Coordinates of C-alpha atoms in Angstrom, one line a residue:
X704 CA 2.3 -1.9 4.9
X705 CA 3.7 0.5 2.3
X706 CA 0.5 1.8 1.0
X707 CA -1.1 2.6 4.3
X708 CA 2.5 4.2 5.8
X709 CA 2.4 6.4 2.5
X710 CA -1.1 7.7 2.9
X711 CA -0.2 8.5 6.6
X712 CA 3.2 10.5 5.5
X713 CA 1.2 12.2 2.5
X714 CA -2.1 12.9 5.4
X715 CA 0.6 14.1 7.9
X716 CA 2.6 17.0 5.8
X717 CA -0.9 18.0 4.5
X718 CA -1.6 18.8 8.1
X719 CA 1.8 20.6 8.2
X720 CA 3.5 18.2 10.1
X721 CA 7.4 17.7 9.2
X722 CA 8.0 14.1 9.3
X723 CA 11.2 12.0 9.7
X724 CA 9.8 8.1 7.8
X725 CA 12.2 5.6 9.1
X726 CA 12.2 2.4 6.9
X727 CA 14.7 -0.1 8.1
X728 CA 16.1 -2.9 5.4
X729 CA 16.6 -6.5 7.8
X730 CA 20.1 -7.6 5.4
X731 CA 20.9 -10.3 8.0
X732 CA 18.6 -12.9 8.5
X733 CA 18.4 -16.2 9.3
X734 CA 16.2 -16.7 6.5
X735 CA 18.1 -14.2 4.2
X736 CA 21.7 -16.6 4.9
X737 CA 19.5 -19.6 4.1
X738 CA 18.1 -18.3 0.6
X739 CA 21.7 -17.2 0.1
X740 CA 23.1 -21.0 0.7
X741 CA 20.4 -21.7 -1.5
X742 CA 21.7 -20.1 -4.0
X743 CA 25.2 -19.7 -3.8
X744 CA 25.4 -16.0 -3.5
X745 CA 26.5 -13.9 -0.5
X746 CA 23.9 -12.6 1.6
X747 CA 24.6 -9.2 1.9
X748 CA 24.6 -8.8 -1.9
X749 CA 21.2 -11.4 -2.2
X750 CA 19.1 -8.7 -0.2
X751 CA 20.7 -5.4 -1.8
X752 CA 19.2 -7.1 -4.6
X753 CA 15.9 -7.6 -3.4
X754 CA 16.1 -4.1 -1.8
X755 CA 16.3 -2.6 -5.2
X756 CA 13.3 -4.7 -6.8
X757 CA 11.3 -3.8 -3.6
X758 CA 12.1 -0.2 -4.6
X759 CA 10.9 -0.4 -7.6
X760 CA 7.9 -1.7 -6.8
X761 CA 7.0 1.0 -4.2
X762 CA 7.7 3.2 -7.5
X763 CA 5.0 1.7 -9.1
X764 CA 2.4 2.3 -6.4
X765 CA 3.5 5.8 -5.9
X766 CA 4.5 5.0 -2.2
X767 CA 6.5 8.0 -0.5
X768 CA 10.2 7.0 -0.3
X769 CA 11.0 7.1 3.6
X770 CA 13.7 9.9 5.2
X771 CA 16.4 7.2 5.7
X772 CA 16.8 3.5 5.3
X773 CA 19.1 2.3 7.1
X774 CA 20.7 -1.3 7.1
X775 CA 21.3 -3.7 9.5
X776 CA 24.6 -4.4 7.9
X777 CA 25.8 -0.9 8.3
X778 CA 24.6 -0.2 11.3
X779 CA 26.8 -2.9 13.7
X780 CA 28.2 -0.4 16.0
X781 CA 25.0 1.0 17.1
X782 CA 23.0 -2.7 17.7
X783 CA 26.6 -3.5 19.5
X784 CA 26.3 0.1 21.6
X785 CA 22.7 -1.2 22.7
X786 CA 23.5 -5.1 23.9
X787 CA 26.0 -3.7 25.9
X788 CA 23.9 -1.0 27.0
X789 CA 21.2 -4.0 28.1
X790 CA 23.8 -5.9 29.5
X791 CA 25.0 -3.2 31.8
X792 CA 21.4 -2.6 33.0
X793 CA 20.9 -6.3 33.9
X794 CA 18.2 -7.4 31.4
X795 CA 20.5 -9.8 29.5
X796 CA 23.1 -12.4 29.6
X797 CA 25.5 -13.9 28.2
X798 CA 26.4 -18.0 27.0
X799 CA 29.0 -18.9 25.1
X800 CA 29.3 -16.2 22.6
X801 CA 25.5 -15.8 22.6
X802 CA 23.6 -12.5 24.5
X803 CA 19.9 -13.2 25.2
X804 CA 17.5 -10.7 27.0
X805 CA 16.1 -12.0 29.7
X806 CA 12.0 -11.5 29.9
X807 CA 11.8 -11.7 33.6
X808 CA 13.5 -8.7 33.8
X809 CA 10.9 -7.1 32.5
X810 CA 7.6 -7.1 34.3
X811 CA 6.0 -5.5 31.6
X812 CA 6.9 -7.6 29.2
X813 CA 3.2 -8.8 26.9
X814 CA 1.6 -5.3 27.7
X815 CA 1.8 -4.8 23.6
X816 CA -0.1 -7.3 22.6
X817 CA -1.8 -8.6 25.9
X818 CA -0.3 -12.3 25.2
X819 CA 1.6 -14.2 28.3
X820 CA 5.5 -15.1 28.0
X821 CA 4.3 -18.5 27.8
X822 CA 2.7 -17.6 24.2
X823 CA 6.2 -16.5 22.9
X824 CA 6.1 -19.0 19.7
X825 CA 9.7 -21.1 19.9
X826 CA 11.2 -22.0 16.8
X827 CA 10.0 -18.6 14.7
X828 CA 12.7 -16.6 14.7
X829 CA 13.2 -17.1 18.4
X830 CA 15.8 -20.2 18.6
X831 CA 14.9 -23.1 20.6
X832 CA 18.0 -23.3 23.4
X833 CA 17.6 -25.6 26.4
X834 CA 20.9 -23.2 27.4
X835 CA 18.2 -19.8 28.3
X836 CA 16.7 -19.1 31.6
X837 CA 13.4 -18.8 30.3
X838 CA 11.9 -20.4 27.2
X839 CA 11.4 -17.4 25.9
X840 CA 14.6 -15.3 26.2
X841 CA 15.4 -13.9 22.8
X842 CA 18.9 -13.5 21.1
X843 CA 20.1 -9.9 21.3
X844 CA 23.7 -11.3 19.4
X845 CA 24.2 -14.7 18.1
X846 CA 27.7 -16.9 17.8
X847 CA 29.0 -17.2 14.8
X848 CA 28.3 -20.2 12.8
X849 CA 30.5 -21.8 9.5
X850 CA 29.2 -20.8 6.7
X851 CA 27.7 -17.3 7.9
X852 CA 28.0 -13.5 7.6
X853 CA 29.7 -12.6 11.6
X854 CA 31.4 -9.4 12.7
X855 CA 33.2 -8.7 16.0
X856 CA 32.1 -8.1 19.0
X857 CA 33.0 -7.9 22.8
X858 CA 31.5 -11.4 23.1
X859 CA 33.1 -12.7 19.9
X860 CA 32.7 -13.1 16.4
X861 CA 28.7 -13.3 15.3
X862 CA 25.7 -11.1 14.4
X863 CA 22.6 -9.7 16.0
X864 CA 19.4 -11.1 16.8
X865 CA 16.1 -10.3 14.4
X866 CA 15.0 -8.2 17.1
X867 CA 17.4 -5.7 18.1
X868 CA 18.2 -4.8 14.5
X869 CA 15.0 -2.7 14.4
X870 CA 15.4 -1.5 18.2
X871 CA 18.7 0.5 17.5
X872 CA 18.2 1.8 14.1
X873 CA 15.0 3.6 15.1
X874 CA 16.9 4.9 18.0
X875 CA 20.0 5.9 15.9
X876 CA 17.4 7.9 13.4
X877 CA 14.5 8.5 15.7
X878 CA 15.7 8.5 18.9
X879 CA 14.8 5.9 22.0
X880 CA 11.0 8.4 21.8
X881 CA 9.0 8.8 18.7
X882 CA 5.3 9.0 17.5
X883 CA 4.4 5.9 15.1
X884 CA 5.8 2.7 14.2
X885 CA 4.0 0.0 11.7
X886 CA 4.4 -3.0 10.7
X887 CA 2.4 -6.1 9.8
X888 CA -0.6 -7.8 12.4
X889 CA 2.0 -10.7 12.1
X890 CA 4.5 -8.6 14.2
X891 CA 3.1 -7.4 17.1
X892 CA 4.4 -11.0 19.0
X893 CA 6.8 -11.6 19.7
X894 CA 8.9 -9.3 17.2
X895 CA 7.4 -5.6 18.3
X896 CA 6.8 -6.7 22.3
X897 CA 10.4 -7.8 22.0
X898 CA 11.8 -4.9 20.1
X899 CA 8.7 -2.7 23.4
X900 CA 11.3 -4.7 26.0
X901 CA 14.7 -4.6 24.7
X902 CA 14.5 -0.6 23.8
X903 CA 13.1 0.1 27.6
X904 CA 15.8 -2.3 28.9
X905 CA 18.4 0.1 27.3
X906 CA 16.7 3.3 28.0
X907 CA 14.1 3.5 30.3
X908 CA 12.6 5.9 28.8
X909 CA 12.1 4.6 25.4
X910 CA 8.4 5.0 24.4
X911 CA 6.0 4.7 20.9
X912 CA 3.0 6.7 21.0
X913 CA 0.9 4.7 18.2
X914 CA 1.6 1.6 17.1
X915 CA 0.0 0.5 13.5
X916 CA -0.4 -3.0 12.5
X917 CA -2.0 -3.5 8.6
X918 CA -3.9 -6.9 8.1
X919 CA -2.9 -9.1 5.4
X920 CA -3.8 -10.0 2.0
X921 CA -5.7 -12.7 1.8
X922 CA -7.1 -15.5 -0.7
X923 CA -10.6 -16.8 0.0
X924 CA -10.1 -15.7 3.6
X925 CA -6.6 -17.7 3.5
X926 CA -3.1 -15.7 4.5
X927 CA -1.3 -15.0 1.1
X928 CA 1.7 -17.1 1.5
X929 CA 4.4 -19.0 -0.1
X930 CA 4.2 -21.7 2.3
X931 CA 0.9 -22.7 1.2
X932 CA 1.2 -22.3 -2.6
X933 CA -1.4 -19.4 -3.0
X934 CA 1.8 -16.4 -3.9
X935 CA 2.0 -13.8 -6.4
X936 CA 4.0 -10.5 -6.7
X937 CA 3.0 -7.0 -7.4
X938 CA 4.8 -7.4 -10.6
X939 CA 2.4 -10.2 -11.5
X940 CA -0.6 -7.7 -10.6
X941 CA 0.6 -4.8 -12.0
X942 CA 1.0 -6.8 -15.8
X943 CA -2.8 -7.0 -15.9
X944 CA -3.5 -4.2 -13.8
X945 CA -2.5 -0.5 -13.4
X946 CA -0.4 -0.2 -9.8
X947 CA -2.8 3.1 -9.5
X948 CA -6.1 0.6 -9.6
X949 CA -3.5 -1.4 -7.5
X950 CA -3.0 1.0 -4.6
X951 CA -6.8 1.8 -4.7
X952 CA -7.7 -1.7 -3.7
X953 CA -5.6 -1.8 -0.7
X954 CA -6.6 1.6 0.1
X955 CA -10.1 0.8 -0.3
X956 CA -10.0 -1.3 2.7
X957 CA -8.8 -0.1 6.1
X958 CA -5.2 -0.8 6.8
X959 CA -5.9 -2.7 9.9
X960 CA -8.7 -4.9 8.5
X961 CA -7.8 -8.4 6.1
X962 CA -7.7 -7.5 2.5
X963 CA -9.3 -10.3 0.5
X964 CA -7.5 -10.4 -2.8
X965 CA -9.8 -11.7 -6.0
X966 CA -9.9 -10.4 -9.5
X967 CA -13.5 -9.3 -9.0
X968 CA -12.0 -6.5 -6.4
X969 CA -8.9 -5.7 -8.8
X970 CA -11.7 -5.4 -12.0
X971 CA -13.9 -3.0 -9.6
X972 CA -10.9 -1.1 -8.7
X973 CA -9.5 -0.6 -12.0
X974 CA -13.1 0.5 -13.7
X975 CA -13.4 3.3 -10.6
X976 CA -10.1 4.9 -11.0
X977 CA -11.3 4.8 -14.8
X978 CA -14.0 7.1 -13.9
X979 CA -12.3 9.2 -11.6
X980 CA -9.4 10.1 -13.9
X981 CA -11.8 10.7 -17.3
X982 CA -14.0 12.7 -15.2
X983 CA -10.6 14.7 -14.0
X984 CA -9.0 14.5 -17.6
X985 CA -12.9 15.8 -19.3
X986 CA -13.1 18.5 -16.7
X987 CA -9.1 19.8 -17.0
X988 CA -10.3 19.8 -20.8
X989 CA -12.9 22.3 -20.7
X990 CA -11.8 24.6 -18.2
X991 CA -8.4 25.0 -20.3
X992 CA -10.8 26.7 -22.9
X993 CA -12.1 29.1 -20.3
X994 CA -11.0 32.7 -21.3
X995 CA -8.3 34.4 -19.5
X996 CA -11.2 37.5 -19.3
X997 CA -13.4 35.1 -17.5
X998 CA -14.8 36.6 -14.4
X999 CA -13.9 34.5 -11.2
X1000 CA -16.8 34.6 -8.9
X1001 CA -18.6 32.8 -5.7
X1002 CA -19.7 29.0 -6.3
X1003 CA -23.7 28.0 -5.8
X1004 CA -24.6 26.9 -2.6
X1005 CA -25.3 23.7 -4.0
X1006 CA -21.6 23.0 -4.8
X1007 CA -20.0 24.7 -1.6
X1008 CA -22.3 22.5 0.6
X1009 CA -20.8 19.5 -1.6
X1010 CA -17.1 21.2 -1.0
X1011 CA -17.4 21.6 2.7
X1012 CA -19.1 18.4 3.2
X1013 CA -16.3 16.3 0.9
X1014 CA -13.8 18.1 2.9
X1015 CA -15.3 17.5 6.1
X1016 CA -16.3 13.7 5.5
X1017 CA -12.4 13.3 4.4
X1018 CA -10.8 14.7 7.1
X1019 CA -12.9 13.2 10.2
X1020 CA -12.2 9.7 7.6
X1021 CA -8.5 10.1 7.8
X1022 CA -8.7 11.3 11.1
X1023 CA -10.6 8.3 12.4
X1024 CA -7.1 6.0 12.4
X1025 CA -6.5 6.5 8.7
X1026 CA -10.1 5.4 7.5
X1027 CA -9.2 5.6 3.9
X1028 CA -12.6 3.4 2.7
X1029 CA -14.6 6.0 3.7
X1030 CA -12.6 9.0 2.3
X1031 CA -12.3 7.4 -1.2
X1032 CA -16.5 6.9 -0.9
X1033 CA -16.8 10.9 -0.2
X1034 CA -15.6 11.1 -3.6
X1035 CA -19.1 9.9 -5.5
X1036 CA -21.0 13.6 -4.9
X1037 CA -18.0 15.7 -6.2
X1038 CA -17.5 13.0 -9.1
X1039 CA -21.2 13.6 -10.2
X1040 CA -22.1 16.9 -9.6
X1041 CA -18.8 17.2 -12.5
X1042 CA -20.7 15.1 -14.5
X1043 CA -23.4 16.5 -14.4
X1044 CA -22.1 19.9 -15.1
X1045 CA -20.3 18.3 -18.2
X1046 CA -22.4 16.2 -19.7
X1047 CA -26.0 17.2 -18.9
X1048 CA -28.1 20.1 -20.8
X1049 CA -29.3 21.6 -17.7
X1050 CA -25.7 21.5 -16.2
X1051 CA -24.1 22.6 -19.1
X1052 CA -26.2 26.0 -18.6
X1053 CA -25.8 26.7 -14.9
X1054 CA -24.0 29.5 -14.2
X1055 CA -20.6 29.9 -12.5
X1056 CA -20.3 26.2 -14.1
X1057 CA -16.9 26.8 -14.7
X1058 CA -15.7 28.5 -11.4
X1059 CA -17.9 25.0 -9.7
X1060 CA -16.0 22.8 -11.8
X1061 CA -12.6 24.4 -11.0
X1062 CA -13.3 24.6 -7.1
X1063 CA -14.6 20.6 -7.4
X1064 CA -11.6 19.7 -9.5
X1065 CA -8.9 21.5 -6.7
X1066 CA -10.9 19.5 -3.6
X1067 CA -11.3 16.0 -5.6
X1068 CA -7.3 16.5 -6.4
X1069 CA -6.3 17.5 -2.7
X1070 CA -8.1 14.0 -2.0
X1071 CA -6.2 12.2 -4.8
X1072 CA -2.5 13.8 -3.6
X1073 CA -3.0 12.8 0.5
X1074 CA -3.8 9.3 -0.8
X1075 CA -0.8 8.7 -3.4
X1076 CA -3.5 8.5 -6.1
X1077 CA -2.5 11.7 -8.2
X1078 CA -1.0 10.8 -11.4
X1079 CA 1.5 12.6 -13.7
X1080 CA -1.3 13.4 -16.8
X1081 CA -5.0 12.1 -17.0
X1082 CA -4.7 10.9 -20.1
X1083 CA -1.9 9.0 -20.1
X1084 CA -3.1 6.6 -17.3
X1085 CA -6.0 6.6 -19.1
X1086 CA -4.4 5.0 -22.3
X1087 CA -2.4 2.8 -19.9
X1088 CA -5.5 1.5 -18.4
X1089 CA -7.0 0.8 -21.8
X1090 CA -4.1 -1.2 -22.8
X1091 CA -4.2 -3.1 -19.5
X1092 CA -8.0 -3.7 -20.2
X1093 CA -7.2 -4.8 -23.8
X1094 CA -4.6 -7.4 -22.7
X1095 CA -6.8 -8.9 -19.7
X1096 CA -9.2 -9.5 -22.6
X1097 CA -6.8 -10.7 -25.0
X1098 CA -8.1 -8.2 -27.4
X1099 CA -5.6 -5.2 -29.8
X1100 CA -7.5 -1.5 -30.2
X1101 CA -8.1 -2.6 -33.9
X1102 CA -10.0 -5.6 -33.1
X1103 CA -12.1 -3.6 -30.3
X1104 CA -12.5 -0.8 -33.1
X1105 CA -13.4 -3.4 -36.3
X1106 CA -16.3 -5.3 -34.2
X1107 CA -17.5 -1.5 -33.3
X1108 CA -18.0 -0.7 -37.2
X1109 CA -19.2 -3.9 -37.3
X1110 CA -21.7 -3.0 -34.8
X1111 CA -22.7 0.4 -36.3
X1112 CA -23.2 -1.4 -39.6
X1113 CA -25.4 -3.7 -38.1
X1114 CA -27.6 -1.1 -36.4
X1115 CA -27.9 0.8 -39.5
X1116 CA -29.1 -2.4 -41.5
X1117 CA -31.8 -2.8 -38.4
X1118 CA -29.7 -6.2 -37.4
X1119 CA -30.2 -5.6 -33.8
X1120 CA -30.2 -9.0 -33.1
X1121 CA -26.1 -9.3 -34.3
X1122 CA -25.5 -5.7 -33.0
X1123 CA -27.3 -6.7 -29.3
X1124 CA -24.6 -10.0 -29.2
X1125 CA -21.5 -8.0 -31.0
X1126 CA -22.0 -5.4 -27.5
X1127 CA -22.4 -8.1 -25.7
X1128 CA -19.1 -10.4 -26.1
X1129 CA -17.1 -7.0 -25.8
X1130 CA -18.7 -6.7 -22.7
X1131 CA -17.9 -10.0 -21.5
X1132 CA -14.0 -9.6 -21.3
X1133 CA -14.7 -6.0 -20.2
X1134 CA -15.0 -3.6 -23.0
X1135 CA -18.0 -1.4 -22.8
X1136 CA -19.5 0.7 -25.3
X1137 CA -20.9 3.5 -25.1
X1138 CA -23.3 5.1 -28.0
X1139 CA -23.4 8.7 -28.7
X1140 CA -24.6 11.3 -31.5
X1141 CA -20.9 11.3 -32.3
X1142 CA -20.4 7.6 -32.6
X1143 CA -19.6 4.8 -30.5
X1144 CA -16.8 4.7 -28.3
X1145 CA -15.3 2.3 -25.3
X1146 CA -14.3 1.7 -22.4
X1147 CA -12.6 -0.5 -20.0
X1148 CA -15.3 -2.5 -17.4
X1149 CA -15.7 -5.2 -15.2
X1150 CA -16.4 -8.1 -17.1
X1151 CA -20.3 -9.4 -17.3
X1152 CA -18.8 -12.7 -16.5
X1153 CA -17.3 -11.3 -13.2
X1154 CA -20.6 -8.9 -12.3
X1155 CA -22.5 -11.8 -12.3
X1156 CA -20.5 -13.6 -10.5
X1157 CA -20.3 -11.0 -8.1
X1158 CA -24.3 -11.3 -7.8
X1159 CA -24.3 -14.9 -7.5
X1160 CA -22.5 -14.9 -4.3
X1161 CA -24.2 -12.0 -3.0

């Protein structure tokens, strides 16, 4: 849930709130040692690998990088510190080498996610042992097996449980009382009602005030999953797509709700951060010609109702558990009241235009930073999204440019006919063009292809 956990940092220290971002690495795994015998590499080293490619995908979509992130493999003394602690409070046991935490101890046990004991899914993470009390008892510290990563222990050689890994790193960095912790709809049973019981077992007063849970990505209303053949990566995304129009499609959707992945959305998402950063880059363009003599006075009423309206619509948004959809929708005024100013006659005569377009430039931008959607320069993500745009359509710049003269030489010979179906198969594999008294130009779109698609099934 790294997008929606780096809006929430960014939205917090707008708010002036100092905040301490946990994000905890799980290097020992059951699944981790089984990729790893997979592949004949050591474990340990097999996910600092990973953790490094994860890193530089969270790069890519700008996501904040957290306080700390701490590993499980580092961290053995302080899961140890908490079994015992467990232990000595009665809520686990012990058999042969292995420490499970015993549910019945813990009456409260389900009040996360409102599920019985008897729902606890056997198998998935949680080890099927006719040896436990109850079915579903979960290992707090397992025996070590041949084969397998183990440190020592007072109940012999082995390693933790999924479980309490997360428990008593958030306590070592956050303390057994903090405000939020997230994680994926797929996690809130057994994995967080677990971690809910074992960190009250060790201290009871160990307490979360929010808990956040992000839906998943989706294809054709199916779970993204390896499992059932319908995987990609980021990295695969981001070849054909800018990680900025990236991040905007999972923003664009609330972080709780499923997020339907199709290339229809990543085309839409792409063509509106177009706009947004080209109506940003014209606007930085002319206001850097404003003279430094230039009188700085009040904005029209007009544009300060827009402001305080923007302003007001984002903030009750984000403040409405994190509704980013409809802060990213508050953005259409602001974007074409700029517009307006720059391209139209009547706009390009109002007056205090430029102290408007400054003061709707600053609030657009404050939006753009709180949602990790602020780039570096305007102009050179807007290069980058061309080229993206030019490779989805298998198309180079001096193709795009040659059937654009081609164009313009039909028009002036009157063969509109030729210069109608030139526009047209640009269009088709997304390149619009736009006419104007100083040429033609283009752009990057949604292909027709796609639009009418989109209609179709509408």
């Amino acid at each position: 849930m790294s997008a929606s956990t780096s809006s929430t940092g960014r939205f917090l220290r707008h708010l002036g709130y100092e905040v301490n971002y946990v994000r905890n690495f799980t290097d020992v795994d059951d699944k981790i040692i089984a990729r790893a015998k997979e592949l004949g590499e050591d474990p340990i080293s097999l996910s600092r690998r990973y953790s490094e490619e994860f890193h530089h995908d969270m790069v890519h979509l700008h996501c904040l990088p957290p306080t700390v992130e701490p590993r499980v493999s580092d961290h053995m003394p302080q899961i140890i510190d908490m079994i015992k602690q467990i232990l000595d409070n009665g809520c686990a046991y012990r058999i042969d080498g292995d420490v499970y935490f015993s549910v019945d101890k813990f009456p409260e046990y389900g009040k996360l996610s409102g599920r019985k004991v008897e729902d606890n899914r056997a198998g998935e993470r949680v080890a099927v042992d006719l040896r436990k009390k109850n079915a579903a008892d979960f290992a707090l510290w397992k025996s070590a097996k041949e084969g397998e990563p183990f440190w020592e222990s007072p109940w012999g050689p082995g390693r933790p449980g999924w479980h309490i890994e997360c428990s008593a790193m958030s306590a070592a960095y956050l303390g057994y009382s903090f405000d939020i912790h997230g994680g994926g709809m797929d996690l809130i049973f057994p994995h967080h009602e677990n971690e809910i019981a074992q960190s009250c077992a060790a201290c009871e007063k160990s307490n979360v005030t929010y808990w956040i849970h992000n839906g998943f990505v989706t294809i054709d209303s199916e779970k993204m999953s390896k499992s059932l053949g319908n995987f990609f990566t980021i990295r695969q995304v981001i070849d054909l797509y800018h990680p900025l129009a990236l991040r905007l499609f999972l923003i664009g959707t609330h972080y709780r709700s499923p997020i339907n992945y199709s290339d229809v959305q990543l085309e839409r998402a792409s063509d509106r951060v177009f706009y947004i950063y080209q109506t940003l880059h014209d606007c930085g363009v002319i206001l850097s010609q404003q003279n430094d003599g230039t009188q700085k006075g009040s904005i029209p009423p007009d544009v300060l109702s827009c402001i305080n309206k923007f302003n007001d619509e984002v903030l009750m948004s984000m403040f409405d558990d994190l509704h980013t959809p409809v802060a990213l929708s508050a953005l259409s005024d602001p974007l074409k009241i700029i517009n307006d100013l720059l391209h139209t006659r009547k706009g390009r005569k109002r007056e205090l235009r430029m102290e408007s377009l400054a003061a709707l430039e600053q609030a657009i931008s404050n939006l753009l930073s709180i949602l990790g959607l602020m780039p570096a320069i305007y102009s050179e993500v807007l290069q980058q999204l061309r080229e993206k745009a030019l490779k989805r359509a298998k198309l180079t710049e001096d193709l795009v440019l040659q059937k654009i003269e081609e164009r313009t030489t039909a028009r002036m010979n009157k063969e509109y006919e030729k210069s109608d179906a030139l526009r047209k198969d640009l269009a088709a594999v997304g390149i619009a063009l736009m006419d104007s008294p100083e040429g033609t130009t283009w752009r990057p779109a949604v292909p027709l292809a796609l639009q009418e698609q989109q209609v179709a099934a509408a």
